Structure formats: structure tokens, C-alpha cells
Tab-separated table of C-alpha atoms and ligand atoms in Angstrom:
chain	number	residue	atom	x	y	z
A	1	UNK	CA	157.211	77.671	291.842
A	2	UNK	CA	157.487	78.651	295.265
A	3	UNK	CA	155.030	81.503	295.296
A	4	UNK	CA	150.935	81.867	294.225
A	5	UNK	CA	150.746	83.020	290.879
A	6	UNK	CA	147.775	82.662	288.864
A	7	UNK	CA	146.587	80.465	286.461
A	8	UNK	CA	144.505	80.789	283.734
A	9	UNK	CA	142.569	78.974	281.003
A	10	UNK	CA	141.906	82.803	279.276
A	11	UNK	CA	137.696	82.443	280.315
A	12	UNK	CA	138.646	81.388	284.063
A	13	UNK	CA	141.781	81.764	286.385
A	14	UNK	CA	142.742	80.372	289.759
A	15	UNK	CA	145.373	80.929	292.058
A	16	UNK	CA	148.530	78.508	292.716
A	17	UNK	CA	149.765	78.231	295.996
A	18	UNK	CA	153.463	77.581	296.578
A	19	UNK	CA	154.611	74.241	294.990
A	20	UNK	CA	150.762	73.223	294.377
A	21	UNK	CA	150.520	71.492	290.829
A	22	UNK	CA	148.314	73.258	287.872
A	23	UNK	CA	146.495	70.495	287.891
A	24	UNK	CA	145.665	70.130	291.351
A	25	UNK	CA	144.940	73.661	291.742
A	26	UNK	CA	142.838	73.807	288.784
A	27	UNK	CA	140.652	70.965	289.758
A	28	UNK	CA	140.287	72.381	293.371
A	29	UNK	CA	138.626	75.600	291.770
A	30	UNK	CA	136.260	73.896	289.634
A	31	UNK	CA	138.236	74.359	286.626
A	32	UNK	CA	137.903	70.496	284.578
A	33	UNK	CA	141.272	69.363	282.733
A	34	UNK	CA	141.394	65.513	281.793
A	35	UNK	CA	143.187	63.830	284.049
A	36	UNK	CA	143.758	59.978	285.006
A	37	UNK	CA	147.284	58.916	286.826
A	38	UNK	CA	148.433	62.377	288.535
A	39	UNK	CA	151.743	60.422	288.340
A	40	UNK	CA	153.004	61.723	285.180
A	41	UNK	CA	152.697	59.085	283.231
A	42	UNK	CA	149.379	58.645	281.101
A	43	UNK	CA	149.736	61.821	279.150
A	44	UNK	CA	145.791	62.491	279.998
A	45	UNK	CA	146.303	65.951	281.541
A	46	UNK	CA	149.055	67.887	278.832
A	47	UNK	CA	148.108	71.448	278.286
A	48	UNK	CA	149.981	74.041	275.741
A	49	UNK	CA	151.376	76.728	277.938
A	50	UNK	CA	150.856	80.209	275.967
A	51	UNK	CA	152.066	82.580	278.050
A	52	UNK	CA	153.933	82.782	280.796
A	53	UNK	CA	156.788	80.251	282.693
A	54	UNK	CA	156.284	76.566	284.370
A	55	UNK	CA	158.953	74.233	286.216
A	56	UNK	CA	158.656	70.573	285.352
A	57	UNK	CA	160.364	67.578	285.642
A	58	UNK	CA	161.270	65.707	282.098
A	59	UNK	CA	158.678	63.925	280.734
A	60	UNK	CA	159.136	60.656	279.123
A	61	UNK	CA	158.797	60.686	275.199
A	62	UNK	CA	156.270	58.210	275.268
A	63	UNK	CA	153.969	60.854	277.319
A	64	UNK	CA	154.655	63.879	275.785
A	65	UNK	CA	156.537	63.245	272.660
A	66	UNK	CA	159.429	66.223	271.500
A	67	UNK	CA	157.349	67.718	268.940
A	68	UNK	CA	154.441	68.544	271.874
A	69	UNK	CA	157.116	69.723	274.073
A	70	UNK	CA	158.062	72.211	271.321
A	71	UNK	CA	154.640	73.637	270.852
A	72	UNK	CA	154.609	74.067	274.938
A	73	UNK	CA	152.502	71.167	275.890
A	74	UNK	CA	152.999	70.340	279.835
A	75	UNK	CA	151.864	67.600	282.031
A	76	UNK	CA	149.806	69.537	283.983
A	77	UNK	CA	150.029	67.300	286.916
A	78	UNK	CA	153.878	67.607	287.302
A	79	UNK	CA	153.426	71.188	286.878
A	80	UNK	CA	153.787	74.110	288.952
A	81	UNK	CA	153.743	78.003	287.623
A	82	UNK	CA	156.831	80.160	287.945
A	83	UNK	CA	155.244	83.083	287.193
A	84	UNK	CA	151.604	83.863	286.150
A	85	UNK	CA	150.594	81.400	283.422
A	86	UNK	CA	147.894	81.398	280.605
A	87	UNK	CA	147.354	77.586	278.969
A	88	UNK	CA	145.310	77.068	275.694
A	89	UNK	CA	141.665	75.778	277.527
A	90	UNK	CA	141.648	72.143	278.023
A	91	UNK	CA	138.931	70.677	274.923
A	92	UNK	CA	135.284	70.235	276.756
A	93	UNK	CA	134.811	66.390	276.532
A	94	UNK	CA	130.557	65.131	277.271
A	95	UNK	CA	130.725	63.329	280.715
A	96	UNK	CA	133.784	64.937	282.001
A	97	UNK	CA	133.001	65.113	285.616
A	98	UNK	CA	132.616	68.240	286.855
A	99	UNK	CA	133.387	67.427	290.666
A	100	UNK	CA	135.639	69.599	292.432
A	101	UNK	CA	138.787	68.085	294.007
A	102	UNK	CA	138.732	68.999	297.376
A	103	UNK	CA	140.113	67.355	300.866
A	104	UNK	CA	138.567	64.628	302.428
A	105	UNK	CA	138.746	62.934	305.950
A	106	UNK	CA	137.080	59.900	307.612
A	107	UNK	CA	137.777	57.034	309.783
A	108	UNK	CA	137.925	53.092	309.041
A	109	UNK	CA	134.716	51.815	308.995
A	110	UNK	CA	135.659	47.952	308.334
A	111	UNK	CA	138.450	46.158	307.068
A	112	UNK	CA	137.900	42.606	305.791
A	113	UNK	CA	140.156	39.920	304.442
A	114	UNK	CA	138.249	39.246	301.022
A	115	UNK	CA	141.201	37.367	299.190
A	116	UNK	CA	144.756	36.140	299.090
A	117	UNK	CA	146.703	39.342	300.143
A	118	UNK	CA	143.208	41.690	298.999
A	119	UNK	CA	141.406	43.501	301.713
A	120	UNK	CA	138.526	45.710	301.536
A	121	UNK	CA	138.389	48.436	303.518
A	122	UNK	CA	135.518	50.862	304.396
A	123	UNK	CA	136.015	54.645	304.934
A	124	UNK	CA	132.897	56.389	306.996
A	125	UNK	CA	133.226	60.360	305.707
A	126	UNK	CA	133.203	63.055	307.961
A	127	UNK	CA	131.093	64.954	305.309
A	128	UNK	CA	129.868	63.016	301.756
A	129	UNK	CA	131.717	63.286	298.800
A	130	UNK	CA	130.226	63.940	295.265
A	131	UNK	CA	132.116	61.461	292.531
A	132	UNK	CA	131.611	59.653	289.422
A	133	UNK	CA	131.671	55.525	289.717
A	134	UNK	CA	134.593	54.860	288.352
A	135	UNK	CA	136.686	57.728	289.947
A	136	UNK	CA	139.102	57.394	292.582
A	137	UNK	CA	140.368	58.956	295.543
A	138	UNK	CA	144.222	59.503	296.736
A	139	UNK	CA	144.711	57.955	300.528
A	140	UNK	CA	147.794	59.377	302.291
A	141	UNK	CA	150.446	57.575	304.059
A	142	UNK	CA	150.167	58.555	308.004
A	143	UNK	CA	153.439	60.405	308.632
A	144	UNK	CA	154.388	60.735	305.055
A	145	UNK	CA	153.776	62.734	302.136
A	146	UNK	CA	153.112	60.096	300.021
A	147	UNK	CA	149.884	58.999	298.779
A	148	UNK	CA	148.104	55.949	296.651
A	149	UNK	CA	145.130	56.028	294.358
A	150	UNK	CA	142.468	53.441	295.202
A	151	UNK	CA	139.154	53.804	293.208
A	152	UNK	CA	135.887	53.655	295.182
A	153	UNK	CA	134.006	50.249	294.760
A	154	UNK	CA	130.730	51.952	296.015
A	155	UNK	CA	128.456	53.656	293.686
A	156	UNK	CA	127.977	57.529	294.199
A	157	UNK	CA	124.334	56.973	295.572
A	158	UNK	CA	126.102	56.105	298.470
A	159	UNK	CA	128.613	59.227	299.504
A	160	UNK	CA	128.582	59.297	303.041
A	161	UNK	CA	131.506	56.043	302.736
A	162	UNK	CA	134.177	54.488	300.246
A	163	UNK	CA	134.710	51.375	299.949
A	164	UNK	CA	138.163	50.567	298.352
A	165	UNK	CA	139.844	47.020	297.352
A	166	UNK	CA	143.451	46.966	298.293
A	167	UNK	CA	145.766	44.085	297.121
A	168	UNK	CA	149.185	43.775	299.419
A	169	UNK	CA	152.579	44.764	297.412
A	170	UNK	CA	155.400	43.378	298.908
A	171	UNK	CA	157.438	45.794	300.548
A	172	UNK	CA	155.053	48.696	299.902
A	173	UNK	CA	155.030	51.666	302.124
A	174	UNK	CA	151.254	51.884	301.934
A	175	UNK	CA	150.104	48.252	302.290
A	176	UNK	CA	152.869	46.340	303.861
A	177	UNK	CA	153.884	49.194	306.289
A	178	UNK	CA	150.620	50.436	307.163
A	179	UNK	CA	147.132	48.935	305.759
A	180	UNK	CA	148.021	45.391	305.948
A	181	UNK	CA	150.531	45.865	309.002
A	182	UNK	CA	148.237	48.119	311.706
A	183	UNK	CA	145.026	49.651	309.594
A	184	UNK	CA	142.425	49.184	312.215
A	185	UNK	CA	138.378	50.379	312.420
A	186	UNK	CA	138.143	53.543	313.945
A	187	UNK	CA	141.621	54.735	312.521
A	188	UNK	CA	141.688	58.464	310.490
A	189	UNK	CA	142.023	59.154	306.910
A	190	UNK	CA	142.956	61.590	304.839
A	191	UNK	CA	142.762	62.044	301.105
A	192	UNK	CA	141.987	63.734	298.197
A	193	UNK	CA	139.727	63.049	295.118
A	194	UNK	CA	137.827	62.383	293.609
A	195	UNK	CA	140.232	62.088	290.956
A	196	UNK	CA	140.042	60.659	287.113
A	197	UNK	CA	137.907	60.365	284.280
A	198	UNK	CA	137.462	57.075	284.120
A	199	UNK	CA	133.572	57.321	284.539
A	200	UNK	CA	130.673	55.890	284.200
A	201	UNK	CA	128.732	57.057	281.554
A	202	UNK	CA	124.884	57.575	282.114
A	203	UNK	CA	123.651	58.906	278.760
A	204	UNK	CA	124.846	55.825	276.837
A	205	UNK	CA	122.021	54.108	278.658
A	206	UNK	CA	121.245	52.147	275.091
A	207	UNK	CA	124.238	50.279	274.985
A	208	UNK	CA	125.198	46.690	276.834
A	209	UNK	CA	128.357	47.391	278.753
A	210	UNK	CA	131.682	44.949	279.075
A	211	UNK	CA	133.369	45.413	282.184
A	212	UNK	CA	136.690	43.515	282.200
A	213	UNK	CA	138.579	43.527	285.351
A	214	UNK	CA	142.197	42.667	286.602
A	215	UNK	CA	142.687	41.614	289.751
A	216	UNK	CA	141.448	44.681	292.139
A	217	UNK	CA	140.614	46.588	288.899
A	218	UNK	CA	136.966	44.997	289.380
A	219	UNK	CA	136.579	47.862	292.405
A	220	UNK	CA	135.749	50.838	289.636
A	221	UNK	CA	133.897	48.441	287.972
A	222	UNK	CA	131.871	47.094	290.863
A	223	UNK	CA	130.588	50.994	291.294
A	224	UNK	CA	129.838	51.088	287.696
A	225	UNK	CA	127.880	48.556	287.311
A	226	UNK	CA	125.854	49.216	290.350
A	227	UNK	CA	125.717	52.901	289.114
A	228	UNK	CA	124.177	51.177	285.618
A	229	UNK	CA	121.808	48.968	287.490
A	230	UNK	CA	120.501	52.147	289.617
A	231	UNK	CA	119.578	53.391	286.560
A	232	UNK	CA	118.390	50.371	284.663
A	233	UNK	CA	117.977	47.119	286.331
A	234	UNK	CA	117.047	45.448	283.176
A	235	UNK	CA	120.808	46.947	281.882
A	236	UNK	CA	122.550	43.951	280.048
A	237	UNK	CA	126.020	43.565	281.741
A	238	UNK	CA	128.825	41.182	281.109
A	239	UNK	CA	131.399	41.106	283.994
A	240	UNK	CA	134.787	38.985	282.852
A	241	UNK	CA	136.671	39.101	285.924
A	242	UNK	CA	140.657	37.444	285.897
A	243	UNK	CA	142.891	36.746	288.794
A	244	UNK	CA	145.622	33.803	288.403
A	245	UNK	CA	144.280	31.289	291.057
A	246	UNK	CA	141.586	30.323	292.678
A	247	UNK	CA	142.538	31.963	295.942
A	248	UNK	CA	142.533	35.567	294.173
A	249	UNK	CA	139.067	35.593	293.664
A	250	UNK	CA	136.583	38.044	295.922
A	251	UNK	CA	133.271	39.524	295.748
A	252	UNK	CA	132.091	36.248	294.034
A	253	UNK	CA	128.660	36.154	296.441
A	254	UNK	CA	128.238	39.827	295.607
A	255	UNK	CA	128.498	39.107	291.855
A	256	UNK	CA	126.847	35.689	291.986
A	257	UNK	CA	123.985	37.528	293.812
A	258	UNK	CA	123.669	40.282	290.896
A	259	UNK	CA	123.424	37.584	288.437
A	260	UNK	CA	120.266	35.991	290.137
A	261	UNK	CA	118.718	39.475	291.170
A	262	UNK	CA	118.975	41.178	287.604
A	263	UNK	CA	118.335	39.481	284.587
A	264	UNK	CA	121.202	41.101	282.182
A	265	UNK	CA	124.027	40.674	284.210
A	266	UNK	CA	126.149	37.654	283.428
A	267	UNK	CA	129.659	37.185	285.740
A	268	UNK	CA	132.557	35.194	284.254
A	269	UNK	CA	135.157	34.450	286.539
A	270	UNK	CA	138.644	33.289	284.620
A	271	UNK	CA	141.649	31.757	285.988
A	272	UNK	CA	145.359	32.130	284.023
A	273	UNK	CA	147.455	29.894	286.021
A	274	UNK	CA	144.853	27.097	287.510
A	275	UNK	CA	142.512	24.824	286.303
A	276	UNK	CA	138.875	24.031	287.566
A	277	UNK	CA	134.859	23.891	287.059
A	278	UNK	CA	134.921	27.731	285.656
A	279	UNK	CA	136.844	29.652	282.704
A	280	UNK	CA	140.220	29.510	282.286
A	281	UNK	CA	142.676	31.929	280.412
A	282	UNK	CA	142.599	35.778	280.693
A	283	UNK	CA	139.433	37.953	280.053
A	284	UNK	CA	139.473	39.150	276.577
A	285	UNK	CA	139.814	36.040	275.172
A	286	UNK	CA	136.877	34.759	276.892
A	287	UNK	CA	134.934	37.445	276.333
A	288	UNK	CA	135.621	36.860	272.578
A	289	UNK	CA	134.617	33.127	272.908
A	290	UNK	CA	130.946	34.144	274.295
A	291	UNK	CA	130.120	37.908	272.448
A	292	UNK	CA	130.104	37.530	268.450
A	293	UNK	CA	129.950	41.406	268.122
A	294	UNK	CA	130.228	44.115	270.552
A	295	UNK	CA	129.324	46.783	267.635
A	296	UNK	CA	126.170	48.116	270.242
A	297	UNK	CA	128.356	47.222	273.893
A	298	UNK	CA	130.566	49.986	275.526
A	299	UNK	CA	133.135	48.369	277.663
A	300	UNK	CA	135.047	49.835	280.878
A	301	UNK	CA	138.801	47.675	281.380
A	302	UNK	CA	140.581	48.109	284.725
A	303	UNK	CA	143.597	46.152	285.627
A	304	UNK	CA	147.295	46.085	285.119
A	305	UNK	CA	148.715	47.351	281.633
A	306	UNK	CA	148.722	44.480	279.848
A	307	UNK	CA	145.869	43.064	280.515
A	308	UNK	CA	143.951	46.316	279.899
A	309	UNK	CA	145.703	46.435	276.156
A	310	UNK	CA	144.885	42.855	275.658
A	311	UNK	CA	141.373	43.641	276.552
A	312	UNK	CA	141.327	46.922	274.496
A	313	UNK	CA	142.526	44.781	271.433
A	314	UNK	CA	139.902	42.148	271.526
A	315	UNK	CA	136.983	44.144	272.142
A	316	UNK	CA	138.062	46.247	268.579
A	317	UNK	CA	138.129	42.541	266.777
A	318	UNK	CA	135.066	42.488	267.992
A	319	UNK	CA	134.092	45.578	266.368
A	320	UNK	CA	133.408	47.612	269.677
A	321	UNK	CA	134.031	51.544	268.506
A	322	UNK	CA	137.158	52.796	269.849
A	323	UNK	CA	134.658	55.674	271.444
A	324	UNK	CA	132.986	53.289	273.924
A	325	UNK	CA	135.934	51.676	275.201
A	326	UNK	CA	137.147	53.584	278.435
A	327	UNK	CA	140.120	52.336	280.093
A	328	UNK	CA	142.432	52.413	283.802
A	329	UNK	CA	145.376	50.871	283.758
A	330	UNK	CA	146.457	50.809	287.321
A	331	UNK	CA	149.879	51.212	288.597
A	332	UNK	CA	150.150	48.719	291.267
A	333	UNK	CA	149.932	50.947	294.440
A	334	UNK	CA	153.189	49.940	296.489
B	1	FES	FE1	149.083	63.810	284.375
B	1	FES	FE2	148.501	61.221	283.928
B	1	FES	S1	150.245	62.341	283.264
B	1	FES	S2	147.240	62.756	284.793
């Protein structure tokens, strides 16, 4: 669309600027719809047009399957109105966070080598931002339109900065030609957020939680379990964290240092590709050697795709309820 029209879920309707998505638009007015990627290609945000036209580009069957696209189901994040447009309202989900999406700006507060190739970087805000550990945030590109998701490693208690681990992607526009080639303290940012709903959740305070982590997927899961030990330092935590070698490891002191200072957190470093003193192999199969059951856990998995469905599987042979596992498979950001 290249002009506002207005959007509605039939109880509450926004306007949508020129070329803005529904999504995007939606979220910026308050108005919750799952989302997760914003990149077309989780699924998480479809929505059943009901009246009115959209423009979209084709969505792969594996997202939105033939039959959905029949009944007028959209990615809502690839979506812009091209005329006024009523959707069927998006199904309340408990712990959907409610923040809105808004603009954000701040400078570089530190960046520190952490790892092979990983940075972290610190982003002081120029006002603090509301967001649910676990949710991320979209950087842009200086002189580009492009952006790249990075979820905040910081809990929300702190708002007034983000912390973000950032792994270097050969050839990427983002880290190669910018954050690992000139990003500097004192440097603007822009982005957007917070975005997602992979989030921690506070009301299932009974539970133990499994957080298993791929490579800089342990960032959303740093947050949560600091969010989860704000709330309950006695909270029983197992952290399986897996990188390939050695030299991919980070944030061991931090995690080491959680272990000794709260009683239920247990950290499990695992190598794939090396051996040495600690655990070898990839996370859910370690995490199936130590936990017998995981029938009263919840578990949050961040990390590449197949890790994350790897993890997924072993924590239901382990009888974890397909409710309690939460999941972010991260594309990595190039
Ligand atoms: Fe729209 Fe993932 S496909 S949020």
C-alpha cells in the first residue's frame, strides 16, 4: 500500500502509514498480535483478513500452508493494507507482552571481545525501554535500511541499557561491515523493539526452568534467568550451554558466579567438536543424561534451528509438556 488506510481487529483500529507493515503498525498502537521473526518466516504472526485488500509477497508453504491462504490468512509482518482492512482478532494468549513497539535511540556504551568472533556490546538509552527478558530489539544498519534482531542479554529491571551478544558472520553487512569493522563507544543507535514473544514467564514461578542455549542464543536466556532469580533466588535453574570449541565459550565467570551465589542454578557448558575436563556433545543430550524427568521444568531453547529442534525433542522424552517449552530459533544475523 502506498497510502494510510486503517486497520482493524473489529474492537480496535489503527492507522497504516504508506508501506508500514500490519504488523508493525499494529504493535506501535498497542494493538498485541504474536509475533517472533518479522522476517516472514516463523508463521507466528498470520491473521485471516475478513474484509478488505492486502499486498504480500508469497509465502512459503511451510509458513502458511495453501489451505490458510484460502481462508485469507496473511503474514502480518510482510503485510501492508491496500485499502482499509478488518482481520479476525489475533487469539489473547496469558503472558503475551503487552509492550508497545516504538523507536529507540542510544549510543555505545561498551564493546568487549567476549569470544572467538562474539562481542558484547552495550547500548546506553536515550530514554528506558519497557520489554520482556527474552524479547529483542531490531538494530539498523547506519546508511541502510536494513536491520538485525539481537535479543537483550539484560533483564528488564535494568531499562535504561541493552546489552546484546553479537557473533561475526562472514561477509555480513551488519557485523563484518560495521560492528566488528568500526562500532566504537560513543557511536549512535537506532532501533526498534522490543520485538517477540519469546518471554519470560513470571506466573509459572512453581516450575524449575531448562534454559538451553546455542551459541549467542544464551543472550535471551541470560535475561531470563536473571529475570527468574529477581524474582526467586532460591529458583532451581539448569543452564546447558553448547558452542563447538573451547574458544566459543563466554560469560563463563558470569555463569560460574551464579552457580556459587544461588543455590538452584547449575551451568553445564558442552563442547561438539573438542574434547576436555567439561561435557562434551550438544545440549539436549546432556541435559537428558543429568534430568530423569522434566514433567514439573519449563524450558526456554535459543540457538540455531537444529539445535533448538533437537532440544525441543529431548525435553518431550523427557516428558516436559509441550506448553512449557518456549522456543527462538535464530536466523544467524548476517
Ligand atoms: Fe511474521 Fe515470523 S512470519 S513474525
Amino acid at each position: 500500500g502506498a497510502e494510510t488506510f486503517t486497520i482493524s481487529t473489529g474492537t480496535s483500529s489503527v492507522s497504516c502509514g504508506p508501506e508500514q507493515k500490519m504488523l508493525d503498525a499494529f504493535l506501535r498502537n498497542g494493538v498485541w498480535v504474536p509475533n517472533s521473526c518479522n522476517q516472514g518466516t516463523c508463521g507466528t504472526c498470520k491473521v485471516r483478513v475478513v474484509r478488505g485488500t492486502v499486498d504480500h509477497p508469497p509465502a512459503p508453504d511451510s509458513v502458511l500452508s495453501t489451505a490458510e491462504q484460502e481462508q485469507g490468512f496473511v503474514l502480518s509482518c510482510q503485510t501492508t493494507p491496500a485499502s482499509d482492512v478488518v482481520i479476525d482478532p489475533p487469539a489473547e494468549e496469558t503472558g503475551s507482552p503487552r509492550h508497545v513497539l516504538r523507536d529507540i535511540a542510544g549510543t555505545v556504551g561498551a564493546v568487549t571481545s567476549i569470544a572467538d568472533d562474539t562481542v558484547s556490546v552495550t547500548v546506553l538509552l536515550d530514554e528506558p525501554l519497557e520489554f520482556t527478558a527474552g524479547q529483542y530489539v531490531e538494530l539498523t544498519v547506519p546508511e541502510t535500511a536494513e536491520t538485525r534482531p539481537y535479543s537483550m542479554a539484560n533483564p528488564p529491571s535494568e531499562p535504561d541499557k541493552l546489552e546484546f551478544h553479537i557473533r561475526r558472520q562472514p561477509g555480513g553487512l551488519a557485523t563484518e561491515g560495521w560492528i566488528f569493522e568500526s562500532l566504537d563507544v560513543g557511536d549512535p543507535v537506532t532501533m526498534s523493539g522490543p520485538w517477540g514473544d519469546f518471554c519470560y514467564e513470571p506466573e509459572e514461578a512453581d516450575v524449575g526452568l531448562v534454559l538451553l542455549a546455542g551459541g549467542t542464543g544464551l543472550a535471551p536466556l541470560k535475561a531470563i534467568a536473571r529475570a527468574a532469580l529477581q524474582d526467586d533466588p532460591e529458583r532451581e535453574i539448569h543452564v546447558y550451554h553448547g558452542v563447538r570449541t573451547r574458544t566459543e565459550l563466554y560469560d563463563v565467570d558470569f555463569w560460574e558466579g551464579l552457580s556459587a551465589t544461588y543455590p538452584g542454578v547449575r551451568y553445564i557448558p558442552c563442547l561438539s567438536r573438542e574434547q576436555w575436563s567439561g561435557r562434551t556433545g550438544y545440549v539436549g543430550d546432556a541435559m537428558m543424561e543429568d534430568l530423569p524427568s522434566c514433567r514439573n521444568h519449563a524450558a526456554y531453547l535459543c540457538g540455531p534451528p537444529a539445535m533448538v529442534e533437537a532440544g525441543v525433542k529431548a525435553l518431550k522424552r523427557r516428558r516436559m509438556s509441550p506448553r512449557r517449552i518456549r522456543r527462538e530459533k535464530y536466523t544467524p544475523a548476517v
